[in-house]
Coordinates of C-alpha atoms in Angstrom, one line a residue:
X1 CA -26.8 -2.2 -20.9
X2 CA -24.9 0.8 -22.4
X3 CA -21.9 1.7 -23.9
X4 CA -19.4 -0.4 -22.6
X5 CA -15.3 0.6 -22.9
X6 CA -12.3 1.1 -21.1
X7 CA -12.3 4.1 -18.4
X8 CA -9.4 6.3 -17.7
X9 CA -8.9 4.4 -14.6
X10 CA -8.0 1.3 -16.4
X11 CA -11.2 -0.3 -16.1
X12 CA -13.5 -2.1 -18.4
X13 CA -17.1 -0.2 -17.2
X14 CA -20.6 0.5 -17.6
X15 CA -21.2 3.4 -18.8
X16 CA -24.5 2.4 -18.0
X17 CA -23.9 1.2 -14.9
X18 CA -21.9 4.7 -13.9
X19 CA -24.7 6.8 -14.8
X20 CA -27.4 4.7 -12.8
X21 CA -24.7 5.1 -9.8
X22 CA -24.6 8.7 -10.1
X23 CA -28.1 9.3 -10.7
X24 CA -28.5 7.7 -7.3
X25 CA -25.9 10.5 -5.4
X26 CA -22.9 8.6 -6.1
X27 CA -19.6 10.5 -6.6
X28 CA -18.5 10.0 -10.0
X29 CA -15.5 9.0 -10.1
X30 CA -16.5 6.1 -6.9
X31 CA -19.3 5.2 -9.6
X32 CA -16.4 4.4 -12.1
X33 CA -14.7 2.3 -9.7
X34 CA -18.0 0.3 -8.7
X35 CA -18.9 0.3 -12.2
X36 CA -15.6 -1.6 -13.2
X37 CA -16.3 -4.2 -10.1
X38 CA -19.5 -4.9 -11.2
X39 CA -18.1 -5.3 -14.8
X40 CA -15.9 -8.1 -14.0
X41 CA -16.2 -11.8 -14.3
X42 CA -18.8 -13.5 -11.4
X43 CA -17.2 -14.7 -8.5
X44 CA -17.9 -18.3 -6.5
X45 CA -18.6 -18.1 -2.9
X46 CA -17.5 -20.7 -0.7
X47 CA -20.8 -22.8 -0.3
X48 CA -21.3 -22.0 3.5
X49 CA -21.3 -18.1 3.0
X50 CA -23.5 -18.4 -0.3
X51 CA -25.6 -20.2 1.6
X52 CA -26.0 -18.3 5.1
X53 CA -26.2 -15.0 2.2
X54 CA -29.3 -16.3 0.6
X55 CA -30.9 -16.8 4.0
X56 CA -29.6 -14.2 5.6
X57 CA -29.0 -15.6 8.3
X58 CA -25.7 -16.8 10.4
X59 CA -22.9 -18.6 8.4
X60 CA -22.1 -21.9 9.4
X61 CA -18.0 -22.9 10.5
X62 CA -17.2 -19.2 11.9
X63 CA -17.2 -20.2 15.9
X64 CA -21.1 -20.4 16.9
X65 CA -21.7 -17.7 13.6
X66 CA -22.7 -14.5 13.2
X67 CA -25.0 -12.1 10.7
X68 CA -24.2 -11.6 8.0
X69 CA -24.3 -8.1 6.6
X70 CA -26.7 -7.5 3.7
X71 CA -23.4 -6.1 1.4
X72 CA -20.9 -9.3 2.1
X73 CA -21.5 -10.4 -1.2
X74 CA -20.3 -7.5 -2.8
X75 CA -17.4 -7.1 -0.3
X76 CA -16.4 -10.0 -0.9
X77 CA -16.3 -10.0 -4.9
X78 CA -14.8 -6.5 -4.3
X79 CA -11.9 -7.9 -2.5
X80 CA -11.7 -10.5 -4.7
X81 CA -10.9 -8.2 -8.0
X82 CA -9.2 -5.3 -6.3
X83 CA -6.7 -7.0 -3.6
X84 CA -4.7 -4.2 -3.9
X85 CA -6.7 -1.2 -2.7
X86 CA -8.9 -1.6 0.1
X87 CA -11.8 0.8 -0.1
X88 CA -14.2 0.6 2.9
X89 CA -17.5 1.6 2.6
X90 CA -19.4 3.9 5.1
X91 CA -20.8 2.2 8.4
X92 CA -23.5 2.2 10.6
X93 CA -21.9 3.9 12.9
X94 CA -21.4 6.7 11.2
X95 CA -18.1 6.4 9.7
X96 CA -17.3 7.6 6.2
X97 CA -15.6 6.5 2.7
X98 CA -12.0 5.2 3.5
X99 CA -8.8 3.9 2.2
X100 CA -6.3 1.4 4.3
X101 CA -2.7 2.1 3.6
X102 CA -1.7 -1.6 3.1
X103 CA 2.4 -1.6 2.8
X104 CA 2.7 -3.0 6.3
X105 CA 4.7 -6.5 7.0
X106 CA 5.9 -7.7 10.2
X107 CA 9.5 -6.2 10.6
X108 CA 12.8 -8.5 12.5
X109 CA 12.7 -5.7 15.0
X110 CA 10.8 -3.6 17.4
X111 CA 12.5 -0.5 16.3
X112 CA 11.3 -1.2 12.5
X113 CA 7.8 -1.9 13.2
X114 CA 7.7 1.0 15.6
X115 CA 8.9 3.3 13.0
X116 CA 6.7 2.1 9.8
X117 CA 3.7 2.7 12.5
X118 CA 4.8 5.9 13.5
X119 CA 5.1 6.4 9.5
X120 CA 2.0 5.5 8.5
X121 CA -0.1 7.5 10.9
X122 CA 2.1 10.7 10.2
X123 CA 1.7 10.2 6.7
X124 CA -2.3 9.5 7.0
X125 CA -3.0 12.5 9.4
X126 CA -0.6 14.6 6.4
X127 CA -3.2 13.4 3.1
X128 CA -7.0 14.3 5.6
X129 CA -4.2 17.7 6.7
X130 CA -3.6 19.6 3.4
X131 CA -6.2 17.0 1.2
X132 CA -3.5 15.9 -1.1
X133 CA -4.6 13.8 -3.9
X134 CA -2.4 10.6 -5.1
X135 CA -5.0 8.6 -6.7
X136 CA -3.8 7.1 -9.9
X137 CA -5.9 4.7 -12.6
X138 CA -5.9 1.4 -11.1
X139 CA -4.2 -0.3 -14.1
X140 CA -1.2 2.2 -13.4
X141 CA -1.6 0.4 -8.9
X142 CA -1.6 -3.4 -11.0
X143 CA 1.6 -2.4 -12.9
X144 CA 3.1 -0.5 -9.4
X145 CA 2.6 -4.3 -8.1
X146 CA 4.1 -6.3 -11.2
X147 CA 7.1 -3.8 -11.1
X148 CA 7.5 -4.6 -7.4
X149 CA 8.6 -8.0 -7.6
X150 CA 12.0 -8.1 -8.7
X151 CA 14.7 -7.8 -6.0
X152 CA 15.7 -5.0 -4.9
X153 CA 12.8 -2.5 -7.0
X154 CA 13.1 -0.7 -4.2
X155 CA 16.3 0.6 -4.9
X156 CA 16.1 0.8 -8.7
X157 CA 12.9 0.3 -10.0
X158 CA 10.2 3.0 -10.8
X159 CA 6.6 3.1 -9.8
X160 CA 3.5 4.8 -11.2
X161 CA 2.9 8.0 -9.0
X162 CA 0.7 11.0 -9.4
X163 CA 2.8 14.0 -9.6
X164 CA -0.1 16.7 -10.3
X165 CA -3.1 17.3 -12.3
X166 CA -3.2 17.1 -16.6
X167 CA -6.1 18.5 -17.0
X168 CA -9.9 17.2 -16.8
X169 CA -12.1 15.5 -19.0
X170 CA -16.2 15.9 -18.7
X171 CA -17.9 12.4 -17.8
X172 CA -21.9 12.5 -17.3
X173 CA -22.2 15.8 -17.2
X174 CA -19.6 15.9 -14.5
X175 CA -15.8 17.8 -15.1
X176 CA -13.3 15.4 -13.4
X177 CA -9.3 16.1 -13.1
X178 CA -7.4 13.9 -15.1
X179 CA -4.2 12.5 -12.9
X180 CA -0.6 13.3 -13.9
X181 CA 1.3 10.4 -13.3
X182 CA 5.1 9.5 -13.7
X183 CA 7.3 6.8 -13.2
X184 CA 9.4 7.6 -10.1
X185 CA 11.9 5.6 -7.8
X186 CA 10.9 4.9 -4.5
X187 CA 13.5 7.4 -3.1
X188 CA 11.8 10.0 -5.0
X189 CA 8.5 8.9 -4.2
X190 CA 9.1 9.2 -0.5
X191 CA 12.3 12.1 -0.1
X192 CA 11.2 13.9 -2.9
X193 CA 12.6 15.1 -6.3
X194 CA 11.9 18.3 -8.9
X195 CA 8.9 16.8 -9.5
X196 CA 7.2 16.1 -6.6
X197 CA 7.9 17.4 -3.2
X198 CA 8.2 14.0 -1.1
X199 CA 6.0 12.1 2.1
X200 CA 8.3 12.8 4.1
X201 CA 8.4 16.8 3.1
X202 CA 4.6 16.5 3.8
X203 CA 4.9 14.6 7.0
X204 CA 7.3 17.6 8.4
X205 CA 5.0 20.1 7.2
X206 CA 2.1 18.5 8.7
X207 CA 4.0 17.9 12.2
X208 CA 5.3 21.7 11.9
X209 CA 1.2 23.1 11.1
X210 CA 0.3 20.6 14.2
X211 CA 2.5 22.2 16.4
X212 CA 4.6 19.7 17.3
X213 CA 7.7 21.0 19.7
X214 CA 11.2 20.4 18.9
X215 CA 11.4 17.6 21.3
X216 CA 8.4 15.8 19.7
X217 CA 10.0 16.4 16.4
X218 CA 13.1 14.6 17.5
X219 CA 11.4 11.9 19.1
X220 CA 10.3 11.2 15.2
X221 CA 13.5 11.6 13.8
X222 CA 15.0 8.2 14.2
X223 CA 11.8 6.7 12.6
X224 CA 11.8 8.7 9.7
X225 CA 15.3 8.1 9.5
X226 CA 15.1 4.7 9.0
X227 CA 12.4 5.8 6.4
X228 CA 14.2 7.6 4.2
X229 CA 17.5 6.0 4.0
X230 CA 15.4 2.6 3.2
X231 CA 13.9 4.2 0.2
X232 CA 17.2 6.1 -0.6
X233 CA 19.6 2.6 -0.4
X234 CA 21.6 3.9 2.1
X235 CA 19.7 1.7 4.7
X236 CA 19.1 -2.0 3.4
X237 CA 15.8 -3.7 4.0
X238 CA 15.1 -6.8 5.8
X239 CA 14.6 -8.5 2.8
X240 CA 18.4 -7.5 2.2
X241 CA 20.2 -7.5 4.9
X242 CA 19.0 -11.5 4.8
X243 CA 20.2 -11.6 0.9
X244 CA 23.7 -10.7 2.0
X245 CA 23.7 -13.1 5.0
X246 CA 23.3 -16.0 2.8
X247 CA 25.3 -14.6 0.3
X248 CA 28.3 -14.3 2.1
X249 CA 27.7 -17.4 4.7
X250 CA 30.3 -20.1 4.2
X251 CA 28.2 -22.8 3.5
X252 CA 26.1 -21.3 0.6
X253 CA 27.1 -22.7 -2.4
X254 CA 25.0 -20.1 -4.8
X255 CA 23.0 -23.0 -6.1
X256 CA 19.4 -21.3 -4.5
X257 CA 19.3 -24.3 -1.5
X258 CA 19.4 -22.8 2.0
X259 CA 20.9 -25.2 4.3
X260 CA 19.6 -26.0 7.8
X261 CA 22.7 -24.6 9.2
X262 CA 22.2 -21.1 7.4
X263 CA 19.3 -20.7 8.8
X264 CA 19.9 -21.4 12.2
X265 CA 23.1 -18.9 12.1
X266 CA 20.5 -16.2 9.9
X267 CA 18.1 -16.7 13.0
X268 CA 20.8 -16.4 15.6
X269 CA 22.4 -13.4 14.3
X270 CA 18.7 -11.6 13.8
X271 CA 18.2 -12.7 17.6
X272 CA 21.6 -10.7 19.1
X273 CA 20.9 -8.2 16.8
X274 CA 17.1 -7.6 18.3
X275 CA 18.7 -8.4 21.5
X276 CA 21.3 -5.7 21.3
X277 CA 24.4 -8.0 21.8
X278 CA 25.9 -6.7 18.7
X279 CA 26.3 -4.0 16.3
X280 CA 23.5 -3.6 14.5
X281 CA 24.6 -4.1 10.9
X282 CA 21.0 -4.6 9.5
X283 CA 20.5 -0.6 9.6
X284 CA 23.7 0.4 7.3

């Protein structure tokens, strides 16, 4: 089966397994990563699925059915171990090797979920733009997530973040760039610091190298506003701006039970606020 051991990215691999991979034209370090999916304890299929997999046929239960593709076994044990990166395989229709930027939930507003849109997409076109690299081991993305959790880590706590290159190790034959993380606060992550130049530096340089006129660059503004002073503190979050709410609502009694009458006042002050009947506290 070949050596096995932990990989610099965190993962228990093949060795084995990895050189098959990239004997077959696989890129190295995507061998790694498949190499620690395939390494990891087997995964139980709902019996329908396993079933209509077998036969490959249509799965049952899923509105009249449909194929099933030849890889849904291994999507779905890849989903299953690595929730938090989606990494989409190539299609037959052409398109390539791609990552999902997955930070997305439903904001209380129009104007939030407009701007995290807007956001995302600038950032996206920015990495394929000037080919940036923030890949980090996924055992540094599991400990981003753990450190995540407490309240308000997004004003204090610091995150795993890839900050350059440290040099490169030789794998297989192959000479592969070894990451240079740091732990970094989310305001540094996204305005920048002395150590790494900021998304948001990037997103301006990409709209400036796209030609974007002055008047489409202050069209973005107000999004990228609401960006920044998020990941600064000088904006609070949703998450936040309900904290306070129930913090300072008369009938809260600091004893973790939200009453029925909190939340219908938390839901009638979100609506006049989305409504525009009221100064809109949530954004300072």
């Amino acid at each position: 089966e070949g050596e096995k051991g932990w990989g610099l990215e965190g993962l228990r691999v093949d060795e084995g397994v990895v050189a098959r991979l990239v004997a077959g034209g696989v890129e190295e370090g995507v061998a790694r990563y498949y190499a620690g999916a395939l390494g990891r304890p087997l995964f139980v299929f709902p019996r329908a699925f396993a079933d209509a997999l077998c036969a490959g046929g249509e799965e049952e239960g899923r509105g009249g059915g449909g194929k099933v593709p030849p890889n849904a076994n291994f999507e779905a044990m890849h989903k299953a171990f690595f929730p938090h990166v989606k990494l989409k395989h190539p299609t037959a229709e052409g398109e390539g090797w791609r990552v999902e930027f997955r930070p997305m939930d439903v904001q209380l507003s129009d104007f939030e979920n407009a701007a995290y849109v807007v956001f995302v997409v600038l950032a996206a076109r920015a990495v394929e733009r000037f080919g940036v690299d923030w890949r980090v081991p996924l055992g540094k993305v599991w400990e981003n997530f753990d450190r995540a959790h407490p309240r308000d880590a997004v004003r204090w706590q610091r995150f795993w973040w890839r900050v350059g290159d440290g040099g490169s190790d030789r794998v297989n034959g192959v000479e592969r760039k070894r990451p240079n993380v740091a732990l970094l606060t989310v305001d540094e992550i996204i305005n920048g610091c002395q150590s790494f130049k900021g998304i948001l530096a990037l997103v301006e340089d990409y709209m400036t190298e796209e030609g974007f006129s002055l008047e489409e660059q202050e069209q973005m503004r107000p999004y990228l506003d609401l960006i920044s002073g998020r990941a600064s503190g000088r904006i609070r979050t949703a998450a936040r701006f309900i904290r306070d709410f129930v913090m300072q609502h008369p009938e809260y009694a600091r004893d973790s039970q939200i009453s029925e009458g909190i939340c219908v006042d938390l839901l009638r002050e979100i609506r006049r606020m989305v409504d525009g009947k009221r100064g809109n506290t949530m954004f300072t």
